[in-house]
Coordinates of C-alpha atoms and ligand atoms in Angstrom, one line a residue:
Chain V
M5 CA -17.3 24.8 -20.0
H6 CA -13.7 24.2 -21.1
I7 CA -12.2 20.9 -19.9
A8 CA -8.5 20.2 -20.1
V9 CA -7.4 16.6 -19.9
V10 CA -3.8 15.9 -19.0
V11 CA -2.5 12.7 -20.4
K12 CA 0.8 10.8 -20.5
Q13 CA 2.2 7.5 -21.6
V14 CA 3.4 4.8 -19.2
P15 CA 5.1 1.4 -19.8
D16 CA 2.7 -1.4 -20.7
L17 CA 2.8 -3.5 -17.6
V18 CA 1.9 -6.7 -19.4
E19 CA 5.4 -6.6 -21.0
E20 CA 8.7 -7.6 -19.4
L21 CA 10.3 -4.5 -17.7
E22 CA 14.1 -4.4 -17.6
V23 CA 16.2 -2.1 -15.4
D24 CA 18.9 0.0 -17.0
A25 CA 22.7 -0.5 -16.6
A26 CA 22.8 2.1 -13.8
G27 CA 20.2 0.1 -11.9
T28 CA 18.1 3.2 -11.1
G29 CA 15.8 3.5 -14.1
L30 CA 13.9 1.5 -16.7
D31 CA 15.7 0.4 -19.8
R32 CA 13.6 2.4 -22.1
A33 CA 15.0 0.9 -25.3
W34 CA 12.6 -2.0 -25.1
V35 CA 9.6 -0.7 -23.2
K36 CA 6.4 -0.6 -25.0
M37 CA 4.5 2.6 -24.0
K38 CA 0.8 3.1 -23.8
L39 CA -1.7 5.7 -22.6
N40 CA -2.0 5.7 -18.8
E41 CA -5.2 3.8 -18.3
F42 CA -6.5 6.3 -15.7
D43 CA -5.8 9.2 -18.1
D44 CA -7.8 7.2 -20.6
H45 CA -10.7 7.2 -18.2
A46 CA -10.2 11.0 -17.6
L47 CA -10.5 11.6 -21.3
E48 CA -13.6 9.4 -21.5
Q49 CA -15.2 11.4 -18.6
A50 CA -14.4 14.7 -20.4
V51 CA -16.0 13.4 -23.6
L52 CA -19.1 12.2 -21.6
L53 CA -19.4 15.7 -20.1
K54 CA -19.1 17.2 -23.6
E55 CA -21.9 14.9 -24.8
A56 CA -24.1 15.6 -21.8
G57 CA -24.0 19.3 -21.7
G58 CA -21.7 20.7 -24.3
A59 CA -18.1 21.5 -23.4
Q60 CA -14.9 22.2 -25.2
V61 CA -12.3 19.5 -24.5
S62 CA -8.6 20.2 -24.8
V63 CA -6.1 17.4 -24.4
V64 CA -2.7 18.4 -23.0
A65 CA 0.5 16.4 -22.8
L66 CA 4.2 17.0 -22.3
D67 CA 6.2 16.4 -25.5
G68 CA 7.9 13.0 -25.8
E69 CA 8.3 10.0 -28.0
G70 CA 5.0 8.8 -29.4
I71 CA 2.9 11.6 -27.9
D72 CA 1.6 12.9 -31.2
Q73 CA -0.2 9.6 -31.8
V74 CA -1.7 9.8 -28.3
L75 CA -3.0 13.3 -28.9
Y76 CA -4.4 12.4 -32.3
A77 CA -6.2 9.5 -30.8
A78 CA -7.7 11.8 -28.2
V79 CA -8.9 14.1 -30.9
A80 CA -10.5 11.1 -32.7
R81 CA -12.2 10.3 -29.4
G82 CA -13.8 13.7 -29.2
A83 CA -11.2 16.2 -28.0
D84 CA -11.5 19.6 -29.8
R85 CA -8.0 20.8 -29.3
A86 CA -4.6 19.1 -28.6
L87 CA -1.8 20.9 -27.0
K88 CA 1.8 19.6 -26.8
V89 CA 4.0 21.2 -24.2
D90 CA 7.7 21.4 -24.8
A91 CA 9.7 21.0 -21.6
G92 CA 13.0 21.0 -23.5
T93 CA 13.5 17.2 -23.1
Q94 CA 12.1 14.0 -24.6
E95 CA 12.8 12.2 -21.3
P96 CA 9.9 11.6 -19.0
L97 CA 9.7 14.0 -16.1
D98 CA 8.7 12.9 -12.6
S99 CA 5.1 13.9 -11.7
R100 CA 6.1 16.9 -9.7
R101 CA 8.3 18.4 -12.3
A102 CA 5.7 17.6 -14.9
A103 CA 3.1 19.5 -12.9
T104 CA 5.3 22.6 -12.7
A105 CA 6.1 22.3 -16.4
L106 CA 2.5 22.0 -17.4
A107 CA 1.0 24.6 -15.0
G108 CA 1.9 27.6 -17.1
A109 CA 0.5 26.2 -20.3
I110 CA -2.7 25.2 -18.5
R111 CA -3.1 28.6 -17.0
D112 CA -2.8 30.1 -20.5
L113 CA -5.3 27.7 -21.8
G114 CA -7.7 28.8 -19.1
P115 CA -9.9 25.7 -18.6
D116 CA -12.7 25.6 -16.0
L117 CA -11.9 22.0 -15.1
V118 CA -8.7 19.9 -15.4
L119 CA -9.2 16.1 -15.4
T120 CA -6.3 13.7 -15.3
G121 CA -5.6 10.1 -14.1
V122 CA -5.6 9.5 -10.4
Q123 CA -2.1 7.9 -10.6
A124 CA 0.4 6.4 -13.0
A125 CA 2.5 3.3 -12.8
D126 CA 5.7 5.4 -12.5
D127 CA 4.6 8.3 -10.2
L128 CA 7.0 7.3 -7.5
F129 CA 7.3 10.9 -6.3
G130 CA 3.6 11.5 -6.0
Q131 CA 0.5 11.9 -8.0
M132 CA 0.1 14.5 -10.7
A133 CA -3.4 15.8 -10.0
P134 CA -2.8 17.2 -6.5
F135 CA 0.6 18.6 -7.5
L136 CA -1.0 20.4 -10.5
A137 CA -3.8 21.7 -8.3
A138 CA -1.2 23.1 -5.8
E139 CA 0.7 24.8 -8.7
L140 CA -2.5 26.3 -10.0
G141 CA -3.9 27.1 -6.5
W142 CA -7.2 25.3 -7.4
P143 CA -9.2 22.9 -5.2
H144 CA -8.7 19.2 -5.9
V145 CA -10.3 15.8 -5.4
S146 CA -8.7 12.5 -6.3
V147 CA -10.0 8.9 -6.7
V148 CA -13.1 10.1 -8.4
S149 CA -15.4 7.8 -10.4
Q150 CA -18.0 10.3 -11.6
V151 CA -18.1 14.0 -12.5
E152 CA -21.2 16.0 -13.1
V153 CA -21.5 19.7 -13.8
A154 CA -23.5 21.7 -11.2
G155 CA -23.6 25.4 -12.2
A156 CA -20.2 26.9 -11.4
A157 CA -19.1 23.7 -9.7
V158 CA -18.8 20.0 -10.3
R159 CA -20.2 17.2 -8.2
V160 CA -17.8 14.3 -8.0
Q161 CA -17.9 10.9 -6.4
Q162 CA -14.9 10.1 -4.3
E163 CA -14.2 6.4 -3.4
Y164 CA -12.8 5.1 -0.2
A165 CA -12.0 1.6 1.2
G166 CA -14.7 -0.9 1.7
G167 CA -16.9 0.4 -1.2
R168 CA -17.8 3.6 0.7
M169 CA -18.2 6.7 -1.5
A170 CA -19.1 10.4 -1.0
T171 CA -20.4 13.0 -3.3
L172 CA -18.5 16.3 -3.0
E173 CA -19.1 19.6 -4.7
V174 CA -16.0 21.5 -5.9
D175 CA -16.1 25.1 -7.2
L176 CA -14.5 25.6 -10.6
P177 CA -11.8 26.0 -11.6
A178 CA -10.7 22.7 -10.1
V179 CA -8.4 19.7 -10.7
I180 CA -9.9 16.1 -10.5
G181 CA -7.9 12.9 -10.3
V182 CA -10.0 10.4 -12.2
Q183 CA -10.1 6.8 -11.1
A184 CA -12.8 5.6 -13.6
A185 CA -15.3 7.1 -16.0
P186 CA -18.9 5.9 -15.6
Q187 CA -18.4 3.9 -18.7
P188 CA -15.3 2.2 -20.2
P189 CA -13.2 4.3 -22.6
R190 CA -14.6 4.0 -26.1
Y191 CA -13.0 2.5 -29.1
V192 CA -11.7 4.7 -31.9
P193 CA -12.3 3.6 -35.4
V194 CA -9.1 3.8 -37.5
S195 CA -10.9 6.0 -40.0
R196 CA -11.5 8.6 -37.3
L197 CA -7.9 8.4 -36.2
R198 CA -6.7 9.0 -39.8
Q199 CA -9.0 11.9 -40.1
A200 CA -7.6 13.5 -36.9
M201 CA -4.1 13.0 -38.2
A202 CA -4.9 14.5 -41.5
S203 CA -6.3 17.6 -39.9
G204 CA -2.9 17.8 -38.2
A205 CA -4.1 20.3 -35.6
L206 CA -1.6 19.9 -32.7
E207 CA -0.9 23.2 -30.9
T208 CA 2.4 23.7 -29.1
A209 CA 3.4 25.6 -26.0
T210 CA 6.6 26.0 -24.0
A211 CA 6.8 24.7 -20.5
G212 CA 7.6 26.7 -17.4
A213 CA 10.8 25.9 -15.5
G214 CA 10.2 22.6 -13.7
A215 CA 11.4 22.6 -10.1
G216 CA 12.8 19.2 -9.1
T217 CA 11.6 17.0 -6.3
G218 CA 14.7 17.9 -4.4
G219 CA 15.9 15.9 -1.4
A220 CA 14.7 12.4 -2.5
A221 CA 16.6 10.4 -5.0
V222 CA 16.3 6.9 -6.4
T223 CA 19.2 4.7 -5.4
Q224 CA 18.0 1.4 -6.9
L225 CA 15.3 0.0 -9.1
A226 CA 14.9 -3.7 -9.0
K227 CA 12.6 -6.7 -9.3
P228 CA 11.0 -7.7 -6.0
E229 CA 13.1 -10.1 -4.0
A230 CA 12.3 -13.6 -5.0
G231 CA 11.8 -16.4 -2.5
R232 CA 8.6 -15.7 -0.7
G233 CA 6.7 -16.3 -3.9
A234 CA 4.2 -19.0 -4.9
E235 CA 5.0 -22.6 -5.4
M236 CA 4.5 -23.1 -9.1
L237 CA 2.4 -26.0 -10.3
T238 CA 3.8 -27.2 -13.6
G239 CA 2.6 -29.5 -16.4
S240 CA -0.2 -29.6 -18.8
P241 CA -3.6 -28.0 -17.9
D242 CA -4.9 -31.4 -16.9
Q243 CA -1.9 -32.2 -14.7
V244 CA -2.1 -28.8 -13.1
A245 CA -5.8 -29.3 -12.5
E246 CA -5.0 -32.6 -10.9
K247 CA -2.5 -31.0 -8.6
I248 CA -4.9 -28.3 -7.6
E249 CA -7.6 -30.8 -6.8
A250 CA -5.1 -32.7 -4.7
L251 CA -4.0 -29.7 -2.7
L252 CA -7.6 -28.6 -2.1
R253 CA -8.6 -32.0 -1.0
E254 CA -5.6 -32.1 1.4
R255 CA -6.8 -28.9 3.0
G256 CA -10.4 -29.9 3.1
L257 CA -11.4 -27.2 0.7
L258 CA -13.3 -29.3 -1.8
R259 CA -17.0 -28.6 -2.1
G260 CA -19.3 -30.3 0.3
Chain Q
M16 CA 17.0 15.3 16.1
G17 CA 14.0 14.6 13.8
N18 CA 10.5 14.0 14.7
V19 CA 8.0 11.8 12.9
L20 CA 4.5 13.2 12.2
V21 CA 1.7 10.8 11.5
Y22 CA -1.5 11.9 9.7
V23 CA -4.3 10.0 11.4
E24 CA -7.0 9.3 8.9
N25 CA -10.5 9.1 10.5
S26 CA -14.1 9.0 9.7
E27 CA -17.4 8.7 11.6
T28 CA -16.4 5.1 12.3
G29 CA -13.3 6.2 14.2
V30 CA -9.6 6.0 13.5
A31 CA -8.8 4.2 10.2
P32 CA -6.7 1.0 10.6
I33 CA -3.9 2.4 8.5
A34 CA -3.2 5.0 11.2
F35 CA -2.1 2.2 13.6
E36 CA 0.2 0.8 10.9
L37 CA 1.7 4.2 10.5
L38 CA 2.2 4.7 14.2
G39 CA 4.0 1.4 14.4
A40 CA 6.3 2.4 11.5
A41 CA 6.8 5.9 13.1
R42 CA 8.0 4.4 16.4
R43 CA 10.8 2.6 14.7
L44 CA 11.8 5.6 12.6
A45 CA 11.7 8.0 15.5
A46 CA 14.0 5.6 17.5
G47 CA 16.4 5.7 14.6
L48 CA 16.2 9.5 14.3
G49 CA 16.3 10.1 18.0
G50 CA 13.0 12.0 17.8
E51 CA 9.5 11.7 18.9
V52 CA 6.3 10.5 17.3
E53 CA 3.6 13.1 16.9
A54 CA 0.1 12.2 15.7
L55 CA -2.1 14.7 14.0
V56 CA -5.8 14.0 14.4
A57 CA -7.9 16.6 12.5
A58 CA -11.6 16.3 12.8
G59 CA -14.8 18.1 13.8
A60 CA -14.4 16.6 17.3
T61 CA -11.3 14.7 18.4
A62 CA -12.0 13.8 22.0
E63 CA -13.2 10.3 21.1
L64 CA -10.4 9.7 18.6
A65 CA -7.4 10.7 20.7
P66 CA -7.5 7.9 23.3
A67 CA -6.7 5.3 20.6
L68 CA -3.4 7.1 19.7
G69 CA -1.4 6.2 22.8
A70 CA 1.5 4.8 20.6
A71 CA 2.4 8.4 19.8
D72 CA 4.4 10.6 22.2
V73 CA 2.3 13.7 21.4
I74 CA -1.2 13.9 20.0
L75 CA -1.9 17.0 18.1
R76 CA -5.6 17.8 18.1
M77 CA -7.0 20.1 15.5
E78 CA -10.8 20.7 15.5
H79 CA -13.0 22.5 13.0
P80 CA -16.4 21.7 11.6
A81 CA -15.0 21.6 8.0
L82 CA -12.7 18.7 9.0
S83 CA -15.6 16.2 9.3
P84 CA -16.8 14.6 7.1
Y85 CA -13.6 14.4 5.2
L86 CA -12.9 17.1 2.6
P87 CA -9.6 16.9 0.7
E88 CA -9.1 20.7 0.7
A89 CA -9.7 20.9 4.4
H90 CA -7.3 18.1 5.3
V91 CA -4.6 19.4 3.0
A92 CA -4.8 22.7 4.9
A93 CA -4.8 20.9 8.3
L94 CA -1.7 18.8 7.5
T95 CA 0.1 21.7 5.9
E96 CA -0.5 23.7 9.1
A97 CA 0.8 20.9 11.3
I98 CA 3.9 20.5 9.2
R99 CA 4.6 24.2 9.2
S100 CA 4.2 24.6 13.0
R101 CA 5.9 21.3 14.1
D102 CA 8.6 21.0 11.4
P103 CA 8.9 17.2 11.6
Q104 CA 11.7 15.5 9.6
V105 CA 9.4 12.7 8.5
V106 CA 5.6 12.9 7.7
L107 CA 3.8 9.6 7.2
V108 CA 0.4 9.4 5.4
G109 CA -1.4 6.3 4.3
N110 CA -1.5 5.6 0.6
T111 CA -5.3 5.6 0.8
S112 CA -7.8 7.6 -1.2
A113 CA -7.6 10.4 1.4
G114 CA -3.8 9.9 1.5
I115 CA -3.5 10.6 -2.2
D116 CA -5.2 13.9 -1.8
V117 CA -3.6 15.0 1.4
A118 CA 0.1 13.9 1.1
A119 CA 0.8 15.5 -2.3
G120 CA -1.1 18.6 -1.4
A121 CA 0.7 19.2 1.8
A122 CA 4.1 18.2 0.3
A123 CA 3.6 20.8 -2.4
A124 CA 2.5 23.5 0.0
T125 CA 5.5 22.9 2.3
Q126 CA 7.9 22.3 -0.6
R127 CA 9.0 18.9 0.7
P128 CA 9.7 15.9 -1.4
L129 CA 7.1 13.1 -1.5
V130 CA 7.9 9.5 -1.8
A131 CA 4.8 7.4 -2.6
Y132 CA 3.8 3.7 -2.4
C133 CA 6.2 2.9 0.5
T134 CA 6.3 -0.7 1.8
G135 CA 9.6 -0.3 3.8
L136 CA 11.1 2.6 5.7
A137 CA 14.4 2.7 7.5
V138 CA 16.8 5.3 8.9
D139 CA 20.4 5.4 7.5
G140 CA 22.5 8.0 9.2
E141 CA 20.4 11.2 8.9
A142 CA 18.5 10.0 5.9
V143 CA 15.4 7.9 5.4
V144 CA 15.7 5.0 3.0
A145 CA 12.3 3.8 1.6
H146 CA 11.2 0.9 -0.6
S147 CA 8.3 1.7 -2.9
Q148 CA 6.2 -0.5 -5.1
V149 CA 6.1 0.9 -8.6
Y150 CA 5.0 -0.2 -12.1
G151 CA 2.0 -2.1 -10.7
G152 CA 4.2 -3.9 -8.2
K153 CA 6.5 -5.3 -10.9
L154 CA 9.5 -3.3 -9.6
V155 CA 10.7 -2.0 -6.3
A156 CA 12.3 1.5 -6.1
T157 CA 14.7 2.3 -3.3
T158 CA 15.0 6.0 -2.5
R159 CA 17.1 8.0 -0.1
T160 CA 15.7 11.2 1.3
E161 CA 18.1 13.6 3.1
G162 CA 16.3 16.1 5.2
P163 CA 12.5 16.6 5.5
G164 CA 10.2 14.4 3.5
V165 CA 6.6 13.2 3.2
F166 CA 6.1 9.4 2.7
T167 CA 2.9 7.6 1.7
V168 CA 2.7 4.1 3.0
V169 CA 0.8 1.2 1.4
A170 CA -1.9 -0.3 3.6
G171 CA -0.9 -3.7 5.0
A172 CA 2.8 -3.0 4.7
F173 CA 3.4 -2.6 8.4
P174 CA 1.7 -4.5 11.2
G175 CA -0.9 -2.5 13.1
A176 CA -0.3 -4.1 16.5
E177 CA 2.7 -2.0 17.4
G178 CA 0.7 1.2 16.8
Q179 CA -2.2 0.0 18.8
S180 CA -0.3 -0.4 22.0
G181 CA 1.3 2.3 24.1
G182 CA 0.6 4.3 27.1
K183 CA -0.8 7.8 27.4
A184 CA 0.6 10.4 25.1
A185 CA 0.9 14.1 25.8
E186 CA -1.7 16.2 24.1
A187 CA -1.5 19.5 22.4
T188 CA -4.1 21.6 20.6
L189 CA -3.3 23.0 17.1
A190 CA -5.3 25.9 15.9
A191 CA -7.2 25.2 12.7
P192 CA -6.0 27.3 9.8
A193 CA -8.2 30.3 8.8
T194 CA -8.6 28.9 5.3
L195 CA -11.0 26.3 6.7
G196 CA -13.6 29.0 6.8
S197 CA -13.6 29.7 3.1
L198 CA -13.3 26.4 1.3
H199 CA -14.2 25.7 -2.3
T200 CA -15.2 22.1 -1.6
R201 CA -18.5 20.9 0.1
F202 CA -19.7 17.6 1.4
I203 CA -23.0 16.6 -0.2
A204 CA -23.7 13.0 0.8
A205 CA -22.2 9.7 1.7
T206 CA -23.0 6.5 -0.1
A207 CA -22.7 3.1 1.7
P208 CA -21.6 0.0 -0.2
S209 CA -24.1 -0.8 -2.9
G210 CA -25.7 -3.8 -1.1
G211 CA -26.6 -7.2 -2.4
I212 CA -23.9 -9.8 -2.0
D213 CA -21.3 -9.3 0.7
I214 CA -18.3 -11.2 -0.7
G215 CA -16.5 -10.4 2.6
R216 CA -18.5 -13.2 4.2
A217 CA -17.7 -15.9 1.6
D218 CA -15.2 -18.4 2.7
R219 CA -14.2 -19.3 -0.9
L220 CA -13.8 -16.8 -3.7
V221 CA -12.9 -17.1 -7.4
S222 CA -11.8 -13.7 -8.6
V223 CA -11.5 -12.7 -12.2
G224 CA -9.3 -10.0 -13.7
R225 CA -8.9 -8.4 -17.1
G226 CA -7.3 -11.6 -18.3
I227 CA -10.7 -13.1 -18.7
G228 CA -11.0 -11.0 -21.8
G229 CA -14.7 -10.1 -21.9
P230 CA -18.1 -10.7 -20.3
E231 CA -18.7 -13.6 -22.7
N232 CA -16.0 -15.6 -20.9
L233 CA -17.3 -15.1 -17.3
E234 CA -19.2 -18.3 -17.5
L235 CA -15.8 -20.2 -17.3
A236 CA -15.2 -18.6 -13.9
Q237 CA -18.8 -19.0 -12.8
E238 CA -18.6 -22.7 -13.5
L239 CA -15.4 -23.1 -11.5
A240 CA -16.9 -21.1 -8.7
A241 CA -20.0 -23.3 -8.6
A242 CA -17.8 -26.4 -8.6
L243 CA -15.9 -25.0 -5.6
G244 CA -18.9 -23.7 -3.8
A245 CA -17.3 -20.3 -4.1
E246 CA -18.6 -16.7 -4.8
L247 CA -17.3 -14.7 -7.7
G248 CA -15.0 -11.7 -7.0
A249 CA -13.4 -9.3 -9.5
S250 CA -10.5 -6.9 -10.0
R251 CA -11.4 -3.3 -10.6
P252 CA -11.1 -3.2 -14.4
V253 CA -13.7 -6.0 -14.6
V254 CA -16.1 -3.9 -12.6
D255 CA -15.2 -0.6 -14.4
S256 CA -16.0 -2.4 -17.7
G257 CA -19.4 -3.3 -16.3
W258 CA -18.8 -7.0 -16.5
L259 CA -19.5 -7.6 -12.8
P260 CA -21.2 -5.4 -10.2
K261 CA -19.2 -3.1 -7.9
A262 CA -20.1 -5.2 -4.8
R263 CA -17.9 -8.0 -6.1
Q264 CA -14.7 -5.8 -6.4
V265 CA -11.8 -6.8 -4.2
G266 CA -9.1 -4.3 -3.3
K267 CA -8.3 -0.8 -2.1
S268 CA -11.4 0.8 -3.5
G269 CA -13.5 -2.4 -3.1
M270 CA -13.9 -5.0 -0.4
T271 CA -11.2 -6.4 1.8
V272 CA -11.6 -10.2 2.0
K273 CA -10.0 -12.9 4.1
P274 CA -11.5 -16.2 2.8
K275 CA -10.2 -19.7 3.3
L276 CA -9.5 -20.0 -0.4
Y277 CA -8.9 -17.2 -3.0
V278 CA -8.4 -18.2 -6.6
A279 CA -7.1 -15.3 -8.7
V280 CA -7.7 -15.8 -12.4
G281 CA -6.1 -13.4 -14.9
I282 CA -5.3 -10.9 -12.2
S283 CA -1.8 -9.2 -12.4
G284 CA -1.7 -8.5 -8.6
A285 CA -1.4 -4.7 -8.6
P286 CA -0.7 -3.3 -5.1
E287 CA -4.3 -2.0 -5.0
H288 CA -5.7 -5.4 -5.6
L289 CA -3.4 -7.2 -3.1
E290 CA -4.4 -4.8 -0.4
G291 CA -7.8 -6.4 -0.4
M292 CA -6.9 -10.1 -0.4
R293 CA -3.4 -10.7 0.8
E294 CA -4.7 -12.1 4.1
A295 CA -6.6 -14.9 2.5
E296 CA -5.6 -18.3 4.0
L297 CA -4.8 -20.0 0.7
I298 CA -4.2 -18.1 -2.4
L299 CA -4.0 -19.8 -5.8
A300 CA -3.1 -17.7 -8.8
V301 CA -3.6 -18.5 -12.5
N302 CA -1.7 -16.0 -14.8
S303 CA 0.2 -16.7 -18.0
D304 CA 2.8 -14.1 -17.1
A305 CA 5.4 -15.8 -14.8
N306 CA 6.5 -12.3 -13.6
A307 CA 3.0 -11.2 -12.5
P308 CA 3.2 -9.7 -9.0
I309 CA 0.2 -11.9 -7.9
F310 CA 2.7 -14.8 -7.6
E311 CA 4.5 -12.8 -4.8
V312 CA 1.5 -13.3 -2.5
A313 CA 0.0 -16.5 -3.9
H314 CA 0.8 -19.8 -2.1
F315 CA 0.4 -21.8 -5.3
G316 CA 0.5 -20.6 -8.9
S317 CA 0.2 -21.7 -12.5
T318 CA 1.2 -20.0 -15.7
C319 CA -1.3 -22.1 -17.7
D320 CA -3.6 -20.1 -20.0
L321 CA -6.8 -19.7 -18.0
F322 CA -8.9 -20.7 -21.0
D323 CA -7.2 -24.1 -20.9
L324 CA -6.9 -24.5 -17.1
L325 CA -10.4 -23.4 -16.0
P326 CA -12.4 -25.9 -18.0
A327 CA -10.0 -28.7 -17.0
L328 CA -10.2 -27.8 -13.3
T329 CA -13.9 -27.4 -13.3
E330 CA -14.4 -30.7 -15.0
R331 CA -12.1 -32.5 -12.5
L332 CA -13.8 -30.9 -9.5
Q333 CA -17.3 -31.8 -10.8
A334 CA -16.2 -35.3 -11.2
S335 CA -14.7 -35.6 -7.7
Ligands
FAD22 C1 -6.8 4.6 -6.1 C2 -6.9 3.3 -6.8 C3 -7.7 2.3 -6.3 C4 -7.8 1.0 -6.9 N1 -8.5 0.1 -6.4 C5 -8.5 -1.2 -6.9 C6 -9.3 -2.2 -6.3 O1 -10.0 -2.0 -5.3 N2 -9.3 -3.5 -6.8 C7 -8.5 -3.7 -7.9 O2 -8.5 -4.9 -8.4 N3 -7.8 -2.8 -8.5 C8 -7.8 -1.5 -8.0 N4 -7.1 -0.5 -8.7 C9 -6.5 -0.8 -10.0 C10 -5.2 -1.4 -10.0 O3 -4.2 -0.4 -10.0 C11 -5.0 -2.3 -11.3 O4 -5.2 -1.5 -12.4 C12 -5.9 -3.5 -11.4 O5 -5.9 -4.2 -10.1 C13 -5.5 -4.4 -12.5 O6 -6.5 -5.4 -12.7 P1 -6.2 -6.8 -13.4 O7 -5.2 -7.5 -12.6 O8 -7.5 -7.5 -13.6 O9 -5.7 -6.3 -14.8 P2 -4.3 -6.3 -15.5 O10 -3.3 -5.7 -14.6 O11 -4.4 -5.9 -16.9 O12 -3.9 -7.9 -15.5 C14 -4.4 -8.9 -16.3 C15 -3.6 -10.1 -16.1 O13 -4.2 -11.2 -16.8 C16 -3.1 -12.0 -17.3 N5 -3.7 -12.8 -18.4 C17 -4.1 -12.3 -19.6 N6 -4.6 -13.2 -20.4 C18 -4.5 -14.4 -19.7 C19 -4.8 -15.8 -19.9 N7 -5.4 -16.1 -21.1 N8 -4.6 -16.7 -19.0 C20 -4.0 -16.3 -17.8 N9 -3.6 -15.1 -17.5 C21 -3.9 -14.1 -18.4 C22 -2.1 -11.0 -17.7 O14 -0.8 -11.7 -17.7 C23 -2.2 -10.0 -16.6 O15 -1.2 -10.2 -15.5 C24 -7.0 0.8 -8.1 C25 -6.2 1.8 -8.6 C26 -6.2 3.0 -8.0 C27 -5.3 4.0 -8.6

């Protein structure tokens, strides 16, 4: 079993996000990037499968600022190989162009299973997993919270609204959009990370030509319109607590 | 003249609520484009589903055993077939679990652009202008799509009422694509919600998010919940981390709740969380980030550190 995990970085949403001068993109000068949390779960799921039944895990990413560190961290977490795909730009590609750019390298890598995050904070033009599946001509399931190997197939748990779930069986090769691994992504000790960096084993590949989304263009990126937001309660924690108590009392929402 | 095609999500419990929201949005778009609303209902049997879809002008019925229960591969093929044969200008799909599979798959197969996470859609000349929630709801992207496109729409963004009304639509049968006979995906079993507590019935909820830091701090929220006579809810990461059971998860892939009081503690307010609680009667949010999207839907908010505010509030409520 050979599993490829496709990862990327996204802006850390806990930080302030600023829009660029053109008003259509992020001001990237100040954004703090981090591994997409759903990709993090995809990697964890791959490592769990490796531990459960033996598998080779390759982590794959488009080249870009800071990506080496992400790939080394994945190796430290248990990936056997790390592949950096050069799309001729350091700028982030939209998910559809990224899928086209990655498809060739993934086909050459020849995995049985591709795992990637179900979505990313910036995939305005659609989710990566189904696009990649379409490029490869492989079956696909997204919003998956568990993957198990079942012969030449995988059994996955797909989640729906209201807590409903279904178990589906998908023939390999397949692409799965991971929502959550059965356990939280593990912590990597710094010593392991140093070891991975010292081994320096990043492989490289060149991307296929990425077709654009075509037809749809961003005309504005902005903060949501203010005004319909919350009334803010200010003051010290004690003062705020007092205000909350008062408003709950007013509405008859205090206990008993 | 452009038509609007709505993908009607359905399950053994019938037409999904999101389908009516899409039909309502489709009616307005079709009026702007001078076209008609077509509704694709693809299932093992469609006779019982079609009558609910009177808000459409034309109901396209596609039947095949592989279409129920839901299989991503089958429904991508069904929507792809419908787009190819009807050539609509606009395709609307819910941004639900199934929608994530189906919209991108069909957009790729028909080489149409996809605009995801839409909360607003309007016609401008020949183009469709969409507003989408991105970056966890912290920013809104406006896009312009000239020509055909696929749009996934966030649940709750459009009222369902408009899509529920309507007279009798014309009906047409669409042949199921041959590929449905040779799928690489099989349905094994369905799992119902895990049982135990039903937070959907609680009239007060205190929900905790990742801001709570770790399971050792849950006690703070439990004490507040007890003082309020509330049940404990959670955002998805808290459940994925194993700090609270899945039955307590609020949101897109958890429970939809509508309590009298919803206290969100250390929850950023990602669109997937808001989907499950925005209808609560009174929403109170505690989040140290003044720009957190939770404050968009909350009625009252505080940027106090939750580790300071929760004990203070609990103490006050216990005393009162
Ligand atoms: C298909 C799909 C389905 C999903 N379904 C759901 C779902 O059902 N439910 C759900 O919740 N999510 C769901 N998600 C996940 C969702 O996208 C977000 O990742 C999630 O809601 C974020 O949870 P959070 O707000 O707890 O964490 P974060 O976004 O990390 O937010 C934590 C917040 O805590 C605040 N904070 C930190 N420390 C403190 C402090 N000391 N005092 C006060 N505030 C503090 C921070 O400012 C931050 O805003 C789904 C995602 C996908 C892709």
